[in-house]
PDB file of N, CA and C in Angstrom:
ATOM      1  N   THR Y   1      55.801 -47.494 -44.418  1.00 44.00           N
ATOM      2  CA  THR Y   1      54.589 -47.810 -43.695  1.00 44.00           C
ATOM      3  C   THR Y   1      53.423 -47.203 -44.426  1.00 44.00           C
ATOM      4  N   SER Y   2      52.363 -47.970 -44.557  1.00 50.00           N
ATOM      5  CA  SER Y   2      51.145 -47.439 -45.155  1.00 50.00           C
ATOM      6  C   SER Y   2      49.945 -48.029 -44.447  1.00 50.00           C
ATOM      7  N   SER Y   3      48.832 -47.364 -44.568  1.00 51.00           N
ATOM      8  CA  SER Y   3      47.623 -47.870 -43.946  1.00 51.00           C
ATOM      9  C   SER Y   3      46.425 -47.427 -44.779  1.00 51.00           C
ATOM     10  N   TRP Y   4      45.314 -48.090 -44.619  1.00 61.00           N
ATOM     11  CA  TRP Y   4      44.084 -47.725 -45.298  1.00 61.00           C
ATOM     12  C   TRP Y   4      42.926 -48.319 -44.475  1.00 61.00           C
ATOM     13  N   SER Y   5      41.759 -47.834 -44.748  1.00 52.00           N
ATOM     14  CA  SER Y   5      40.583 -48.363 -44.061  1.00 52.00           C
ATOM     15  C   SER Y   5      39.639 -48.934 -45.067  1.00 52.00           C
ATOM     16  N   VAL Y   6      38.918 -49.937 -44.662  1.00 55.00           N
ATOM     17  CA  VAL Y   6      37.924 -50.586 -45.513  1.00 55.00           C
ATOM     18  C   VAL Y   6      36.593 -50.516 -44.777  1.00 55.00           C
ATOM     19  N   VAL Y   7      35.586 -50.071 -45.475  1.00 55.00           N
ATOM     20  CA  VAL Y   7      34.239 -49.967 -44.863  1.00 55.00           C
ATOM     21  C   VAL Y   7      33.401 -51.083 -45.464  1.00 55.00           C
ATOM     22  N   VAL Y   8      32.822 -51.900 -44.587  1.00 58.00           N
ATOM     23  CA  VAL Y   8      31.941 -52.982 -45.033  1.00 58.00           C
ATOM     24  C   VAL Y   8      30.555 -52.653 -44.548  1.00 58.00           C
ATOM     25  N   SER Y   9      29.589 -52.729 -45.469  1.00 60.00           N
ATOM     26  CA  SER Y   9      28.237 -52.383 -45.107  1.00 60.00           C
ATOM     27  C   SER Y   9      27.252 -53.402 -45.688  1.00 60.00           C
ATOM     28  N   ASN Y  10      26.263 -53.731 -44.919  1.00 58.00           N
ATOM     29  CA  ASN Y  10      25.200 -54.645 -45.402  1.00 58.00           C
ATOM     30  C   ASN Y  10      24.015 -53.892 -45.946  1.00 58.00           C
ATOM     31  N   SER Y  11      24.033 -52.591 -45.893  1.00 63.00           N
ATOM     32  CA  SER Y  11      22.889 -51.816 -46.355  1.00 63.00           C
ATOM     33  C   SER Y  11      22.878 -51.718 -47.889  1.00 63.00           C
ATOM     34  N   ALA Y  12      21.667 -51.710 -48.422  1.00 68.00           N
ATOM     35  CA  ALA Y  12      21.485 -51.626 -49.878  1.00 68.00           C
ATOM     36  C   ALA Y  12      21.738 -50.186 -50.331  1.00 68.00           C
ATOM     37  N   THR Y  13      22.204 -50.044 -51.567  1.00 71.00           N
ATOM     38  CA  THR Y  13      22.353 -48.726 -52.147  1.00 71.00           C
ATOM     39  C   THR Y  13      20.981 -48.193 -52.484  1.00 71.00           C
ATOM     40  N   PRO Y  14      20.630 -47.030 -51.955  1.00 77.00           N
ATOM     41  CA  PRO Y  14      19.290 -46.522 -52.234  1.00 77.00           C
ATOM     42  C   PRO Y  14      19.182 -45.959 -53.662  1.00 77.00           C
ATOM     43  N   THR Y  15      17.973 -45.840 -54.129  1.00 85.00           N
ATOM     44  CA  THR Y  15      17.708 -45.200 -55.407  1.00 85.00           C
ATOM     45  C   THR Y  15      17.373 -43.746 -55.097  1.00 85.00           C
ATOM     46  N   ILE Y  16      18.111 -42.833 -55.713  1.00 89.00           N
ATOM     47  CA  ILE Y  16      17.944 -41.392 -55.497  1.00 89.00           C
ATOM     48  C   ILE Y  16      17.353 -40.797 -56.732  1.00 89.00           C
ATOM     49  N   THR Y  17      16.288 -40.018 -56.607  1.00 91.00           N
ATOM     50  CA  THR Y  17      15.735 -39.278 -57.735  1.00 91.00           C
ATOM     51  C   THR Y  17      15.878 -37.781 -57.430  1.00 91.00           C
ATOM     52  N   PHE Y  18      16.281 -37.044 -58.426  1.00 92.00           N
ATOM     53  CA  PHE Y  18      16.483 -35.581 -58.282  1.00 92.00           C
ATOM     54  C   PHE Y  18      16.057 -35.001 -59.580  1.00 92.00           C
ATOM     55  N   SER Y  19      14.982 -34.227 -59.572  1.00 91.00           N
ATOM     56  CA  SER Y  19      14.479 -33.694 -60.846  1.00 91.00           C
ATOM     57  C   SER Y  19      13.952 -32.278 -60.715  1.00 91.00           C
ATOM     58  N   GLN Y  20      14.002 -31.595 -61.826  1.00 88.00           N
ATOM     59  CA  GLN Y  20      13.438 -30.254 -61.950  1.00 88.00           C
ATOM     60  C   GLN Y  20      11.971 -30.467 -62.320  1.00 88.00           C
ATOM     61  N   THR Y  21      11.066 -29.957 -61.520  1.00 78.00           N
ATOM     62  CA  THR Y  21       9.648 -30.265 -61.727  1.00 78.00           C
ATOM     63  C   THR Y  21       8.863 -29.103 -62.328  1.00 78.00           C
ATOM     64  N   SER Y  22       9.481 -27.963 -62.512  1.00 67.00           N
ATOM     65  CA  SER Y  22       8.789 -26.864 -63.116  1.00 67.00           C
ATOM     66  C   SER Y  22       9.705 -26.071 -64.026  1.00 67.00           C
ATOM     67  N   SER Y  23       9.166 -25.594 -65.082  1.00 58.00           N
ATOM     68  CA  SER Y  23       9.940 -24.764 -65.990  1.00 58.00           C
ATOM     69  C   SER Y  23       8.986 -23.955 -66.868  1.00 58.00           C
ATOM     70  N   LYS Y  24       8.028 -23.293 -66.183  1.00 58.00           N
ATOM     71  CA  LYS Y  24       7.045 -22.469 -66.909  1.00 58.00           C
ATOM     72  C   LYS Y  24       7.715 -21.311 -67.630  1.00 58.00           C
ATOM     73  N   THR Y  25       8.685 -20.728 -66.949  1.00 55.00           N
ATOM     74  CA  THR Y  25       9.486 -19.654 -67.566  1.00 55.00           C
ATOM     75  C   THR Y  25      10.916 -20.205 -67.559  1.00 55.00           C
ATOM     76  N   PRO Y  26      11.628 -19.995 -68.656  1.00 54.00           N
ATOM     77  CA  PRO Y  26      12.995 -20.529 -68.704  1.00 54.00           C
ATOM     78  C   PRO Y  26      13.854 -20.095 -67.514  1.00 54.00           C
ATOM     79  N   ALA Y  27      14.643 -21.002 -66.993  1.00 52.00           N
ATOM     80  CA  ALA Y  27      15.520 -20.685 -65.862  1.00 52.00           C
ATOM     81  C   ALA Y  27      16.577 -19.640 -66.260  1.00 52.00           C
ATOM     82  N   ALA Y  28      16.680 -19.406 -67.561  1.00 52.00           N
ATOM     83  CA  ALA Y  28      17.606 -18.397 -68.045  1.00 52.00           C
ATOM     84  C   ALA Y  28      17.194 -16.991 -67.571  1.00 52.00           C
ATOM     85  N   VAL Y  29      15.912 -16.827 -67.204  1.00 58.00           N
ATOM     86  CA  VAL Y  29      15.439 -15.572 -66.689  1.00 58.00           C
ATOM     87  C   VAL Y  29      15.752 -15.561 -65.186  1.00 58.00           C
ATOM     88  N   ILE Y  30      16.754 -14.814 -64.815  1.00 61.00           N
ATOM     89  CA  ILE Y  30      17.218 -14.781 -63.443  1.00 61.00           C
ATOM     90  C   ILE Y  30      16.057 -14.241 -62.549  1.00 61.00           C
ATOM     91  N   GLY Y  31      15.878 -14.934 -61.420  1.00 67.00           N
ATOM     92  CA  GLY Y  31      14.818 -14.534 -60.504  1.00 67.00           C
ATOM     93  C   GLY Y  31      13.560 -15.362 -60.647  1.00 67.00           C
ATOM     94  N   THR Y  32      13.494 -16.201 -61.694  1.00 72.00           N
ATOM     95  CA  THR Y  32      12.371 -17.090 -61.869  1.00 72.00           C
ATOM     96  C   THR Y  32      12.523 -18.279 -60.975  1.00 72.00           C
ATOM     97  N   ALA Y  33      11.470 -18.571 -60.175  1.00 82.00           N
ATOM     98  CA  ALA Y  33      11.554 -19.695 -59.256  1.00 82.00           C
ATOM     99  C   ALA Y  33      11.451 -21.010 -60.010  1.00 82.00           C
ATOM    100  N   GLU Y  34      12.356 -21.916 -59.736  1.00 87.00           N
ATOM    101  CA  GLU Y  34      12.340 -23.275 -60.276  1.00 87.00           C
ATOM    102  C   GLU Y  34      12.124 -24.218 -59.106  1.00 87.00           C
ATOM    103  N   THR Y  35      11.367 -25.273 -59.356  1.00 90.00           N
ATOM    104  CA  THR Y  35      11.036 -26.233 -58.325  1.00 90.00           C
ATOM    105  C   THR Y  35      11.761 -27.552 -58.601  1.00 90.00           C
ATOM    106  N   PHE Y  36      12.293 -28.179 -57.549  1.00 93.00           N
ATOM    107  CA  PHE Y  36      13.052 -29.403 -57.649  1.00 93.00           C
ATOM    108  C   PHE Y  36      12.479 -30.411 -56.658  1.00 93.00           C
ATOM    109  N   SER Y  37      12.538 -31.697 -57.043  1.00 93.00           N
ATOM    110  CA  SER Y  37      12.023 -32.756 -56.216  1.00 93.00           C
ATOM    111  C   SER Y  37      13.107 -33.796 -55.959  1.00 93.00           C
ATOM    112  N   ILE Y  38      13.205 -34.214 -54.683  1.00 94.00           N
ATOM    113  CA  ILE Y  38      14.184 -35.193 -54.278  1.00 94.00           C
ATOM    114  C   ILE Y  38      13.448 -36.389 -53.680  1.00 94.00           C
ATOM    115  N   GLY Y  39      13.806 -37.593 -54.110  1.00 94.00           N
ATOM    116  CA  GLY Y  39      13.222 -38.817 -53.555  1.00 94.00           C
ATOM    117  C   GLY Y  39      14.293 -39.829 -53.234  1.00 94.00           C
ATOM    118  N   VAL Y  40      14.065 -40.621 -52.173  1.00 92.00           N
ATOM    119  CA  VAL Y  40      15.003 -41.659 -51.803  1.00 92.00           C
ATOM    120  C   VAL Y  40      14.185 -42.926 -51.531  1.00 92.00           C
ATOM    121  N   THR Y  41      14.464 -44.010 -52.240  1.00 89.00           N
ATOM    122  CA  THR Y  41      13.783 -45.275 -52.015  1.00 89.00           C
ATOM    123  C   THR Y  41      14.809 -46.391 -51.949  1.00 89.00           C
ATOM    124  N   GLY Y  42      14.388 -47.556 -51.503  1.00 85.00           N
ATOM    125  CA  GLY Y  42      15.253 -48.742 -51.508  1.00 85.00           C
ATOM    126  C   GLY Y  42      16.264 -48.826 -50.371  1.00 85.00           C
ATOM    127  N   LEU Y  43      16.008 -48.094 -49.279  1.00 88.00           N
ATOM    128  CA  LEU Y  43      16.917 -48.218 -48.144  1.00 88.00           C
ATOM    129  C   LEU Y  43      16.687 -49.572 -47.464  1.00 88.00           C
ATOM    130  N   SER Y  44      17.735 -50.119 -46.880  1.00 87.00           N
ATOM    131  CA  SER Y  44      17.624 -51.371 -46.152  1.00 87.00           C
ATOM    132  C   SER Y  44      16.733 -51.186 -44.930  1.00 87.00           C
ATOM    133  N   THR Y  45      16.168 -52.276 -44.444  1.00 88.00           N
ATOM    134  CA  THR Y  45      15.302 -52.231 -43.264  1.00 88.00           C
ATOM    135  C   THR Y  45      16.053 -51.608 -42.074  1.00 88.00           C
ATOM    136  N   GLY Y  46      15.421 -50.625 -41.484  1.00 90.00           N
ATOM    137  CA  GLY Y  46      16.006 -49.935 -40.331  1.00 90.00           C
ATOM    138  C   GLY Y  46      16.928 -48.798 -40.650  1.00 90.00           C
ATOM    139  N   VAL Y  47      17.261 -48.616 -41.932  1.00 91.00           N
ATOM    140  CA  VAL Y  47      18.147 -47.533 -42.349  1.00 91.00           C
ATOM    141  C   VAL Y  47      17.263 -46.334 -42.745  1.00 91.00           C
ATOM    142  N   THR Y  48      17.636 -45.156 -42.289  1.00 93.00           N
ATOM    143  CA  THR Y  48      16.871 -43.955 -42.573  1.00 93.00           C
ATOM    144  C   THR Y  48      17.762 -42.885 -43.179  1.00 93.00           C
ATOM    145  N   VAL Y  49      17.154 -41.936 -43.859  1.00 95.00           N
ATOM    146  CA  VAL Y  49      17.877 -40.779 -44.360  1.00 95.00           C
ATOM    147  C   VAL Y  49      18.152 -39.844 -43.180  1.00 95.00           C
ATOM    148  N   GLN Y  50      19.379 -39.373 -43.077  1.00 95.00           N
ATOM    149  CA  GLN Y  50      19.767 -38.464 -42.008  1.00 95.00           C
ATOM    150  C   GLN Y  50      19.945 -37.009 -42.483  1.00 95.00           C
ATOM    151  N   GLN Y  51      20.480 -36.856 -43.711  1.00 95.00           N
ATOM    152  CA  GLN Y  51      20.764 -35.506 -44.197  1.00 95.00           C
ATOM    153  C   GLN Y  51      20.672 -35.487 -45.709  1.00 95.00           C
ATOM    154  N   VAL Y  52      20.028 -34.421 -46.237  1.00 96.00           N
ATOM    155  CA  VAL Y  52      19.897 -34.216 -47.662  1.00 96.00           C
ATOM    156  C   VAL Y  52      20.367 -32.770 -47.914  1.00 96.00           C
ATOM    157  N   THR Y  53      21.407 -32.613 -48.727  1.00 97.00           N
ATOM    158  CA  THR Y  53      21.945 -31.299 -48.996  1.00 97.00           C
ATOM    159  C   THR Y  53      22.075 -31.102 -50.504  1.00 97.00           C
ATOM    160  N   VAL Y  54      21.657 -29.932 -50.987  1.00 97.00           N
ATOM    161  CA  VAL Y  54      21.818 -29.560 -52.400  1.00 97.00           C
ATOM    162  C   VAL Y  54      22.671 -28.282 -52.425  1.00 97.00           C
ATOM    163  N   THR Y  55      23.764 -28.379 -53.234  1.00 97.00           N
ATOM    164  CA  THR Y  55      24.678 -27.246 -53.379  1.00 97.00           C
ATOM    165  C   THR Y  55      24.669 -26.747 -54.802  1.00 97.00           C
ATOM    166  N   LEU Y  56      24.621 -25.434 -54.953  1.00 96.00           N
ATOM    167  CA  LEU Y  56      24.746 -24.766 -56.262  1.00 96.00           C
ATOM    168  C   LEU Y  56      26.205 -24.627 -56.565  1.00 96.00           C
ATOM    169  N   GLU Y  57      26.695 -25.425 -57.537  1.00 96.00           N
ATOM    170  CA  GLU Y  57      28.124 -25.526 -57.803  1.00 96.00           C
ATOM    171  C   GLU Y  57      28.718 -24.176 -58.228  1.00 96.00           C
ATOM    172  N   ARG Y  58      27.972 -23.336 -58.945  1.00 94.00           N
ATOM    173  CA  ARG Y  58      28.497 -22.071 -59.425  1.00 94.00           C
ATOM    174  C   ARG Y  58      28.957 -21.153 -58.297  1.00 94.00           C
ATOM    175  N   THR Y  59      28.269 -21.215 -57.145  1.00 95.00           N
ATOM    176  CA  THR Y  59      28.600 -20.341 -56.043  1.00 95.00           C
ATOM    177  C   THR Y  59      29.059 -21.067 -54.781  1.00 95.00           C
ATOM    178  N   GLY Y  60      28.826 -22.394 -54.753  1.00 97.00           N
ATOM    179  CA  GLY Y  60      29.151 -23.172 -53.564  1.00 97.00           C
ATOM    180  C   GLY Y  60      28.083 -23.052 -52.477  1.00 97.00           C
ATOM    181  N   GLU Y  61      27.000 -22.323 -52.748  1.00 97.00           N
ATOM    182  CA  GLU Y  61      25.951 -22.102 -51.765  1.00 97.00           C
ATOM    183  C   GLU Y  61      25.086 -23.341 -51.579  1.00 97.00           C
ATOM    184  N   VAL Y  62      24.788 -23.658 -50.331  1.00 97.00           N
ATOM    185  CA  VAL Y  62      23.846 -24.725 -50.027  1.00 97.00           C
ATOM    186  C   VAL Y  62      22.448 -24.126 -50.130  1.00 97.00           C
ATOM    187  N   ILE Y  63      21.620 -24.720 -51.048  1.00 96.00           N
ATOM    188  CA  ILE Y  63      20.297 -24.152 -51.237  1.00 96.00           C
ATOM    189  C   ILE Y  63      19.189 -25.049 -50.689  1.00 96.00           C
ATOM    190  N   PHE Y  64      19.545 -26.235 -50.194  1.00 97.00           N
ATOM    191  CA  PHE Y  64      18.604 -27.142 -49.532  1.00 97.00           C
ATOM    192  C   PHE Y  64      19.394 -27.961 -48.536  1.00 97.00           C
ATOM    193  N   ASN Y  65      18.937 -27.990 -47.268  1.00 97.00           N
ATOM    194  CA  ASN Y  65      19.643 -28.719 -46.237  1.00 97.00           C
ATOM    195  C   ASN Y  65      18.599 -29.177 -45.222  1.00 97.00           C
ATOM    196  N   GLN Y  66      18.181 -30.429 -45.358  1.00 97.00           N
ATOM    197  CA  GLN Y  66      17.101 -30.962 -44.501  1.00 97.00           C
ATOM    198  C   GLN Y  66      17.481 -32.365 -44.042  1.00 97.00           C
ATOM    199  N   SER Y  67      16.718 -32.891 -43.141  1.00 96.00           N
ATOM    200  CA  SER Y  67      16.940 -34.248 -42.638  1.00 96.00           C
ATOM    201  C   SER Y  67      16.120 -35.286 -43.437  1.00 96.00           C
ATOM    202  N   SER Y  68      15.423 -34.850 -44.427  1.00 95.00           N
ATOM    203  CA  SER Y  68      14.660 -35.783 -45.287  1.00 95.00           C
ATOM    204  C   SER Y  68      14.503 -35.197 -46.668  1.00 95.00           C
ATOM    205  N   PRO Y  69      14.243 -36.093 -47.669  1.00 95.00           N
ATOM    206  CA  PRO Y  69      14.030 -35.593 -49.012  1.00 95.00           C
ATOM    207  C   PRO Y  69      12.729 -34.815 -49.113  1.00 95.00           C
ATOM    208  N   GLY Y  70      12.534 -34.130 -50.226  1.00 95.00           N
ATOM    209  CA  GLY Y  70      11.316 -33.356 -50.390  1.00 95.00           C
ATOM    210  C   GLY Y  70      11.348 -32.520 -51.644  1.00 95.00           C
ATOM    211  N   THR Y  71      10.539 -31.495 -51.647  1.00 94.00           N
ATOM    212  CA  THR Y  71      10.463 -30.548 -52.772  1.00 94.00           C
ATOM    213  C   THR Y  71      10.854 -29.173 -52.260  1.00 94.00           C
ATOM    214  N   PHE Y  72      11.585 -28.449 -53.126  1.00 94.00           N
ATOM    215  CA  PHE Y  72      11.935 -27.070 -52.750  1.00 94.00           C
ATOM    216  C   PHE Y  72      11.975 -26.214 -54.001  1.00 94.00           C
ATOM    217  N   ALA Y  73      11.811 -24.923 -53.812  1.00 91.00           N
ATOM    218  CA  ALA Y  73      11.850 -23.951 -54.922  1.00 91.00           C
ATOM    219  C   ALA Y  73      12.940 -22.949 -54.625  1.00 91.00           C
ATOM    220  N   THR Y  74      13.606 -22.466 -55.650  1.00 91.00           N
ATOM    221  CA  THR Y  74      14.634 -21.454 -55.494  1.00 91.00           C
ATOM    222  C   THR Y  74      14.683 -20.548 -56.687  1.00 91.00           C
ATOM    223  N   THR Y  75      15.044 -19.307 -56.451  1.00 88.00           N
ATOM    224  CA  THR Y  75      15.233 -18.336 -57.543  1.00 88.00           C
ATOM    225  C   THR Y  75      16.716 -18.164 -57.851  1.00 88.00           C
ATOM    226  N   LYS Y  76      17.547 -18.937 -57.231  1.00 89.00           N
ATOM    227  CA  LYS Y  76      19.005 -18.743 -57.315  1.00 89.00           C
ATOM    228  C   LYS Y  76      19.656 -19.473 -58.487  1.00 89.00           C
ATOM    229  N   VAL Y  77      18.893 -20.300 -59.215  1.00 89.00           N
ATOM    230  CA  VAL Y  77      19.508 -21.062 -60.303  1.00 89.00           C
ATOM    231  C   VAL Y  77      19.301 -20.410 -61.629  1.00 89.00           C
ATOM    232  N   GLN Y  78      20.199 -20.739 -62.547  1.00 85.00           N
ATOM    233  CA  GLN Y  78      20.135 -20.280 -63.928  1.00 85.00           C
ATOM    234  C   GLN Y  78      20.232 -21.523 -64.806  1.00 85.00           C
ATOM    235  N   ALA Y  79      19.781 -21.386 -66.041  1.00 84.00           N
ATOM    236  CA  ALA Y  79      19.907 -22.477 -66.989  1.00 84.00           C
ATOM    237  C   ALA Y  79      21.352 -22.904 -67.100  1.00 84.00           C
ATOM    238  N   GLY Y  80      21.607 -24.197 -67.054  1.00 89.00           N
ATOM    239  CA  GLY Y  80      22.970 -24.718 -67.158  1.00 89.00           C
ATOM    240  C   GLY Y  80      23.675 -24.902 -65.843  1.00 89.00           C
ATOM    241  N   ASP Y  81      23.125 -24.360 -64.753  1.00 92.00           N
ATOM    242  CA  ASP Y  81      23.756 -24.557 -63.444  1.00 92.00           C
ATOM    243  C   ASP Y  81      23.801 -26.025 -63.081  1.00 92.00           C
ATOM    244  N   ILE Y  82      24.781 -26.396 -62.302  1.00 94.00           N
ATOM    245  CA  ILE Y  82      24.887 -27.772 -61.820  1.00 94.00           C
ATOM    246  C   ILE Y  82      24.564 -27.768 -60.342  1.00 94.00           C
ATOM    247  N   LEU Y  83      23.611 -28.626 -59.941  1.00 95.00           N
ATOM    248  CA  LEU Y  83      23.257 -28.800 -58.539  1.00 95.00           C
ATOM    249  C   LEU Y  83      23.789 -30.176 -58.095  1.00 95.00           C
ATOM    250  N   THR Y  84      24.449 -30.188 -56.952  1.00 96.00           N
ATOM    251  CA  THR Y  84      24.959 -31.417 -56.412  1.00 96.00           C
ATOM    252  C   THR Y  84      24.122 -31.837 -55.191  1.00 96.00           C
ATOM    253  N   LEU Y  85      23.570 -33.018 -55.275  1.00 95.00           N
ATOM    254  CA  LEU Y  85      22.751 -33.586 -54.185  1.00 95.00           C
ATOM    255  C   LEU Y  85      23.575 -34.605 -53.400  1.00 95.00           C
ATOM    256  N   ARG Y  86      23.586 -34.452 -52.094  1.00 95.00           N
ATOM    257  CA  ARG Y  86      24.322 -35.371 -51.214  1.00 95.00           C
ATOM    258  C   ARG Y  86      23.352 -35.903 -50.172  1.00 95.00           C
ATOM    259  N   VAL Y  87      23.197 -37.236 -50.166  1.00 94.00           N
ATOM    260  CA  VAL Y  87      22.297 -37.887 -49.203  1.00 94.00           C
ATOM    261  C   VAL Y  87      23.134 -38.795 -48.306  1.00 94.00           C
ATOM    262  N   THR Y  88      22.965 -38.616 -46.981  1.00 93.00           N
ATOM    263  CA  THR Y  88      23.641 -39.410 -45.969  1.00 93.00           C
ATOM    264  C   THR Y  88      22.610 -40.229 -45.236  1.00 93.00           C
ATOM    265  N   ASP Y  89      22.861 -41.540 -45.105  1.00 92.00           N
ATOM    266  CA  ASP Y  89      21.893 -42.387 -44.354  1.00 92.00           C
ATOM    267  C   ASP Y  89      22.412 -42.646 -42.947  1.00 92.00           C
ATOM    268  N   SER Y  90      21.582 -43.372 -42.170  1.00 92.00           N
ATOM    269  CA  SER Y  90      21.877 -43.598 -40.745  1.00 92.00           C
ATOM    270  C   SER Y  90      23.065 -44.520 -40.518  1.00 92.00           C
ATOM    271  N   THR Y  91      23.519 -45.210 -41.564  1.00 90.00           N
ATOM    272  CA  THR Y  91      24.738 -46.070 -41.414  1.00 90.00           C
ATOM    273  C   THR Y  91      26.030 -45.296 -41.806  1.00 90.00           C
ATOM    274  N   GLY Y  92      25.827 -44.044 -42.257  1.00 89.00           N
ATOM    275  CA  GLY Y  92      26.981 -43.216 -42.654  1.00 89.00           C
ATOM    276  C   GLY Y  92      27.275 -43.263 -44.124  1.00 89.00           C
ATOM    277  N   ASN Y  93      26.540 -44.074 -44.881  1.00 88.00           N
ATOM    278  CA  ASN Y  93      26.740 -44.156 -46.328  1.00 88.00           C
ATOM    279  C   ASN Y  93      26.317 -42.820 -46.975  1.00 88.00           C
ATOM    280  N   VAL Y  94      27.067 -42.383 -47.956  1.00 90.00           N
ATOM    281  CA  VAL Y  94      26.764 -41.151 -48.676  1.00 90.00           C
ATOM    282  C   VAL Y  94      26.620 -41.440 -50.166  1.00 90.00           C
ATOM    283  N   THR Y  95      25.553 -40.880 -50.751  1.00 91.00           N
ATOM    284  CA  THR Y  95      25.362 -40.992 -52.186  1.00 91.00           C
ATOM    285  C   THR Y  95      25.331 -39.550 -52.756  1.00 91.00           C
ATOM    286  N   VAL Y  96      26.063 -39.313 -53.817  1.00 93.00           N
ATOM    287  CA  VAL Y  96      26.162 -37.991 -54.436  1.00 93.00           C
ATOM    288  C   VAL Y  96      25.777 -38.099 -55.901  1.00 93.00           C
ATOM    289  N   ILE Y  97      24.851 -37.247 -56.351  1.00 93.00           N
ATOM    290  CA  ILE Y  97      24.495 -37.151 -57.752  1.00 93.00           C
ATOM    291  C   ILE Y  97      24.386 -35.679 -58.139  1.00 93.00           C
ATOM    292  N   GLN Y  98      24.395 -35.415 -59.438  1.00 94.00           N
ATOM    293  CA  GLN Y  98      24.300 -34.032 -59.919  1.00 94.00           C
ATOM    294  C   GLN Y  98      23.176 -33.923 -60.927  1.00 94.00           C
ATOM    295  N   LEU Y  99      22.638 -32.692 -61.031  1.00 92.00           N
ATOM    296  CA  LEU Y  99      21.582 -32.341 -61.958  1.00 92.00           C
ATOM    297  C   LEU Y  99      21.956 -31.081 -62.667  1.00 92.00           C
ATOM    298  N   VAL Y 100      21.788 -31.029 -63.985  1.00 91.00           N
ATOM    299  CA  VAL Y 100      21.996 -29.798 -64.759  1.00 91.00           C
ATOM    300  C   VAL Y 100      20.643 -29.148 -64.936  1.00 91.00           C
ATOM    301  N   VAL Y 101      20.532 -27.886 -64.535  1.00 88.00           N
ATOM    302  CA  VAL Y 101      19.259 -27.157 -64.634  1.00 88.00           C
ATOM    303  C   VAL Y 101      18.861 -26.941 -66.096  1.00 88.00           C
ATOM    304  N   ASP Y 102      17.604 -27.323 -66.411  1.00 81.00           N
ATOM    305  CA  ASP Y 102      17.093 -27.137 -67.782  1.00 81.00           C
ATOM    306  C   ASP Y 102      16.939 -25.658 -68.095  1.00 81.00           C
ATOM    307  N   GLN Y 103      16.898 -25.407 -69.375  1.00 68.00           N
ATOM    308  CA  GLN Y 103      16.651 -24.014 -69.844  1.00 68.00           C
ATOM    309  C   GLN Y 103      15.187 -23.727 -69.823  1.00 68.00           C
TER     310      GLN Y 103
END
């Protein structure tokens, strides 16, 4: 016996942008604040963003957890760190992308 589930959705795949917007001092200098920007566009009519989470892969720590995209700054990243962005929309669709922190 085997079973599986199939999810059918009419919602469009959104466009996710995730970028490091500041690097005045190299992120290699621990304690230097780096700023990141998250954007979500192209959602189907009536579909909204429900949750946006950014996790620092090196430690597993969630460093951004909001109900909408935006801009945030953190001193917890170092050059070469990987940040994982997870966006969940109102239909339950999840999009995951990663960003490597610039030096």
